[in-house]
Amino acid sequence: MATATHMLTPDEASADPPPEAMVVRFAGDSGDGMQLTGGQFTLSTALAGNDLATFPDFPAEIRAPQGTLFGVSAFQINFGSTQIDTAGDAPDVLIAMNPAALKTNVGVLKPGGLIIADEGEFGQRNLDKARYPANPLEDGSLAQWQLMRLNISQLTLEAVKPFGLGNKEALRCKNMWTLGLALWMFDRDRQPIVDWLKAKFAKAPLLAEANIAALNAGHAYGETAELAGPMRRHHVPAAPAEPGLYRTVTGAESLSLGLIAGAQLADLKLFFGGYPITPASAILHTLSRYKEYDVTTFQAEDEIAAIASAIGAAYAGSLGITCSSGPGIALKGEAIGLAIMTELPLVIVNAQRGGPSTGLPTKTEQSDLYQAVYGRNGDAPVPVLAARSAADCFDVAIEAVRIATRYMTPVMLLTDGYIQNAAEPWKVPDMAGYAPFPVEHRTELPPEGETFQPYARNESLARPWVKPGTPGLLHRIGGIEKAQGSGNIDYSPANHQAMTDLRAAKIAGIELPDQQVEAGDASGRLVVVGWGSTYGPIHQAVGRARRRGLDVAHVHIRHIWPMPGNLGSLLKGYDRVLVPEMNKGQLKTLLRDQFLVDARPYNKVSGQPFTIAEIEAAIEGALA
């Protein structure tokens, strides 16, 4: 065979440089396996060395009618050779498995972006379900984008025909065909996916082989079809990274590992009492796999029983953990008050979602800040922390455990639906770098002639933690107001005033690190203040604005209550304060109340995270 070679010149290479980042969105019916496809594409991307961030976006219905607009499930991934902080503003590539998926997702595709559509699903019935008056693949309505029409359904059936599967079973393999094509497009290795399929279907090898055949067929199609026009191979170089062991984690996984690490650093057994609720349930699922670390998980019959069991475990000397989302936290409210009154260490995770009531179960929001800081009867302060990303959940969980055990208090830890489900690379930390904070349950008897004082306080205003049954330290605790020191019931006005003041002073006196500036200077024209999952888009938007010469800084708050001691003076060093939140302005109100600064809100409550472009526009508007 005659061959010819051509050495690429520097000019030719620079004329078509590899992209620094790409955004791909897989979208289909909730039964099409888009989350699984996206998860495996994420795995292959991580193994290729790219930095990445993902955004799973699925419907609230357990199983919406097939082909309908409200049954669309999507998975977006942003990956690149530079630092990636968000799942991307707009996809470069949209893979749409049916008309409904196309209709609900095409509006966010970049102008000139690529649509890969399974034309086999664009029959009249599915077009009617998606409320298309005409076939968009044929009527010119997609002219602003590049369009590739592939009959993925038929190509999948042909690929798995030798395995004798029924039509329904065979079509379940089309997500693997699609994944194979995506692996070819972005120069990914198939072997890790093949290994995963063999492990997943170890008890059904025929299904494993059929899915592998579909995966290979999709990859081969890209290799051999000699496609002209928009569909070509893209190679995104690996991102620079510090040497070390990396893995991808979701927020739920990272937070669960952080809670276990916190319990180990405190030398405590961990008890988790939970009740299933989206998007918090994944924490229960994850913790249940770590029994070897003295982790006990309990799925209770309801939200109140879940937190009550965690309080009971804390009373017995274990680290009590519970989690829920906004509706469940509301149900737990009275029991949180009990934990405050009994002054027991407890970590309460709120994976926020859209509300009120049942609201938007699978969509993200930050609207439970008021609930976390103020949402209990009586003056009942608790420390409130907020994680900024999936990887950050690990350290925030350890911090929550440290505060809960040192100050003998419940701690509220806020995440949200985006953080819970999103994945990113995480450098597995060396735990030798974390200072242990071992808990000592009191066993020392009081001096002769004195009785044990369960509400006596140390220098941190924390009361002693005694396991029930400890000889000589008989005591009682409960929800009725306690006398300072003895813990006896005491309704007297002076005692209630004193105990209320003590509980508040204990929380206000928690030692916190100073607030840092994430980007920019410690004073200037504008500071963008965020909390939680707004970190990525704010950080990227502020970075872009600063590169254009704008005088803007970024401050991101982890300790929501109490706030860092220097935060007020820091914010007063800027002419303007802008607070983007996925709510109607809750942190903005808190900052105005605590520091009397003219914080201005920038709000979004669509169930979708902020885009970088939205924050950039808000910065420009604030500086105009």
XYZ file of C-alpha atoms in Angstrom, residues 353-592:
240
model
C -34.081 22.547 46.065
C -36.700 24.798 44.523
C -39.686 25.585 46.711
C -41.990 26.323 48.425
C -43.799 23.130 49.440
C -42.887 20.273 47.099
C -41.727 22.909 44.622
C -39.109 21.784 42.106
C -37.778 18.517 43.571
C -34.972 17.984 41.054
C -34.033 21.613 40.383
C -31.545 23.752 42.264
C -32.121 26.814 44.428
C -30.593 28.661 47.431
C -33.834 29.694 49.053
C -33.399 28.061 52.481
C -30.934 30.569 53.948
C -33.587 32.300 56.058
C -34.797 28.876 57.174
C -31.269 27.861 58.210
C -30.476 31.053 60.111
C -33.887 31.969 61.545
C -36.288 29.096 60.906
C -37.089 27.844 64.419
C -39.372 28.883 67.229
C -37.738 30.850 70.030
C -34.326 32.482 69.906
C -32.507 29.380 68.680
C -29.256 30.201 66.847
C -27.179 27.500 65.182
C -23.968 27.742 63.173
C -24.629 27.670 59.420
C -22.010 26.658 56.827
C -22.278 26.548 53.040
C -20.248 24.443 50.598
C -19.210 26.074 47.326
C -18.634 23.004 45.133
C -18.672 19.221 45.082
C -15.029 18.931 46.169
C -15.414 21.659 48.808
C -18.088 19.583 50.574
C -15.339 17.409 52.075
C -13.672 20.212 54.019
C -16.943 21.894 54.943
C -18.237 18.624 56.400
C -15.117 18.291 58.567
C -15.551 21.907 59.714
C -19.200 21.207 60.617
C -18.162 18.211 62.740
C -15.431 20.250 64.458
C -17.805 23.057 65.403
C -20.587 20.683 66.502
C -18.323 18.701 68.841
C -16.282 21.600 70.213
C -19.263 23.819 70.986
C -21.879 21.125 71.715
C -24.382 22.445 69.201
C -26.306 21.408 66.101
C -24.739 22.739 62.893
C -26.584 23.388 59.627
C -24.612 22.563 56.469
C -26.074 23.925 53.234
C -25.578 22.400 49.808
C -28.025 22.428 46.889
C -29.258 20.241 44.073
C -26.512 21.417 41.723
C -23.706 20.627 44.182
C -25.263 17.321 45.267
C -25.438 15.870 41.760
C -22.582 17.648 39.979
C -19.195 15.948 39.635
C -15.669 17.311 39.453
C -12.108 16.031 39.887
C -10.946 15.918 43.494
C -7.405 15.477 44.672
C -7.671 12.941 47.470
C -6.137 14.729 50.473
C -3.422 13.457 52.767
C -5.273 13.144 56.061
C -2.003 13.706 57.925
C -2.528 17.363 57.083
C -5.749 17.533 59.102
C -5.360 18.202 62.829
C -7.367 15.728 64.926
C -9.880 17.163 67.408
C -10.627 14.104 69.565
C -13.688 14.282 71.792
C -13.436 13.273 75.411
C -16.696 12.163 76.992
C -16.552 13.205 80.601
C -16.003 10.406 83.118
C -14.441 12.414 85.965
C -16.593 12.535 89.078
C -17.416 15.892 90.690
C -15.650 16.794 93.929
C -16.920 14.994 97.014
C -20.099 16.518 98.304
C -21.029 18.101 94.957
C -23.405 16.850 92.289
C -22.673 16.671 88.588
C -23.644 19.843 86.698
C -24.659 18.862 83.127
C -25.039 22.523 82.110
C -21.766 23.790 83.550
C -19.665 25.427 80.824
C -16.067 25.519 79.669
C -14.151 28.391 78.079
C -16.091 27.859 74.812
C -19.405 27.955 76.735
C -19.950 24.305 75.792
C -21.456 21.965 78.378
C -19.874 18.564 79.140
C -20.758 15.528 77.002
C -21.487 12.484 79.140
C -22.606 9.091 77.918
C -25.729 7.812 79.697
C -24.848 5.258 82.340
C -21.450 6.731 83.188
C -21.005 5.918 86.916
C -21.559 8.901 89.198
C -22.678 11.254 86.408
C -26.410 10.680 86.412
C -28.158 13.573 84.668
C -31.194 14.503 82.641
C -31.687 16.768 79.651
C -34.799 17.699 77.718
C -36.730 20.329 75.830
C -38.036 22.389 78.755
C -35.889 25.328 79.836
C -32.966 24.236 81.999
C -31.466 25.859 85.034
C -27.946 27.040 84.414
C -25.534 24.455 85.811
C -27.863 21.842 87.284
C -30.099 21.325 84.274
C -33.176 21.190 86.474
C -36.403 22.612 85.050
C -36.484 26.345 85.664
C -39.149 28.625 84.171
C -38.039 31.724 86.035
C -37.673 34.883 83.927
C -34.113 35.547 85.039
C -32.980 32.013 84.243
C -34.609 31.981 80.793
C -32.963 35.319 80.016
C -29.587 33.994 81.170
C -29.833 30.685 79.282
C -31.033 32.365 76.085
C -28.119 34.787 76.314
C -25.648 31.962 76.975
C -26.808 29.878 74.017
C -26.570 32.929 71.739
C -23.155 33.916 73.125
C -21.819 30.408 72.552
C -22.709 30.568 68.855
C -21.551 34.178 68.457
C -18.216 33.267 70.046
C -17.310 30.456 67.651
C -13.744 30.969 66.467
C -13.674 31.464 62.706
C -10.944 32.295 60.194
C -10.968 35.760 58.664
C -12.889 36.209 55.440
C -10.579 36.101 52.419
C -10.907 37.785 49.015
C -11.099 35.122 46.296
C -10.099 37.442 43.463
C -9.201 41.112 43.263
C -8.218 43.648 45.875
C -9.408 44.128 49.467
C -11.053 47.434 48.491
C -12.280 49.070 45.295
C -15.327 50.008 43.253
C -17.270 46.735 43.361
C -17.265 43.434 45.243
C -19.392 40.473 44.186
C -20.381 38.511 47.295
C -21.607 34.972 46.938
C -22.238 31.802 48.900
C -22.758 28.178 47.982
C -22.803 26.966 44.390
C -22.670 30.444 42.855
C -18.896 30.255 43.383
C -18.042 28.915 39.902
C -19.898 31.441 37.732
C -18.981 34.372 40.010
C -15.295 33.431 40.051
C -15.138 33.035 36.274
C -17.129 36.219 35.626
C -14.996 38.301 37.998
C -11.835 36.882 36.409
C -13.025 37.825 32.922
C -14.071 41.291 34.088
C -10.703 41.914 35.744
C -8.871 40.845 32.579
C -10.835 43.587 30.821
C -9.586 46.090 33.386
C -12.729 46.395 35.517
C -12.266 47.153 39.229
C -14.160 44.234 40.749
C -13.422 41.647 43.452
C -14.976 38.380 44.585
C -15.763 37.436 48.189
C -17.343 34.038 48.885
C -18.756 33.249 52.325
C -18.465 29.778 53.857
C -19.480 30.709 57.418
C -22.973 32.117 57.015
C -23.757 32.271 60.754
C -21.944 33.539 62.664
C -20.106 35.515 60.020
C -16.337 36.089 60.041
C -15.330 38.937 62.325
C -13.639 40.975 59.590
C -16.413 40.656 57.007
C -18.177 43.920 57.852
C -15.048 46.067 57.601
C -14.007 44.231 54.443
C -17.302 44.955 52.657
C -17.213 48.613 53.709
C -13.956 48.952 51.758
C -15.886 48.749 48.466
C -18.089 51.403 46.885
C -20.710 48.844 45.847
C -21.714 45.356 46.967
C -23.470 43.000 44.526
C -24.967 39.736 45.821
C -25.999 37.137 43.192
C -28.229 34.449 44.690
C -30.597 31.757 43.495
C -33.350 33.210 45.693
C -35.055 36.577 46.138
C -32.218 38.173 48.107
C -31.696 36.354 51.403
C -27.945 36.840 51.948
C -28.368 40.428 50.789
C -30.836 41.001 53.643
C -28.506 39.337 56.147
C -25.565 41.519 55.089
C -27.650 44.688 55.310
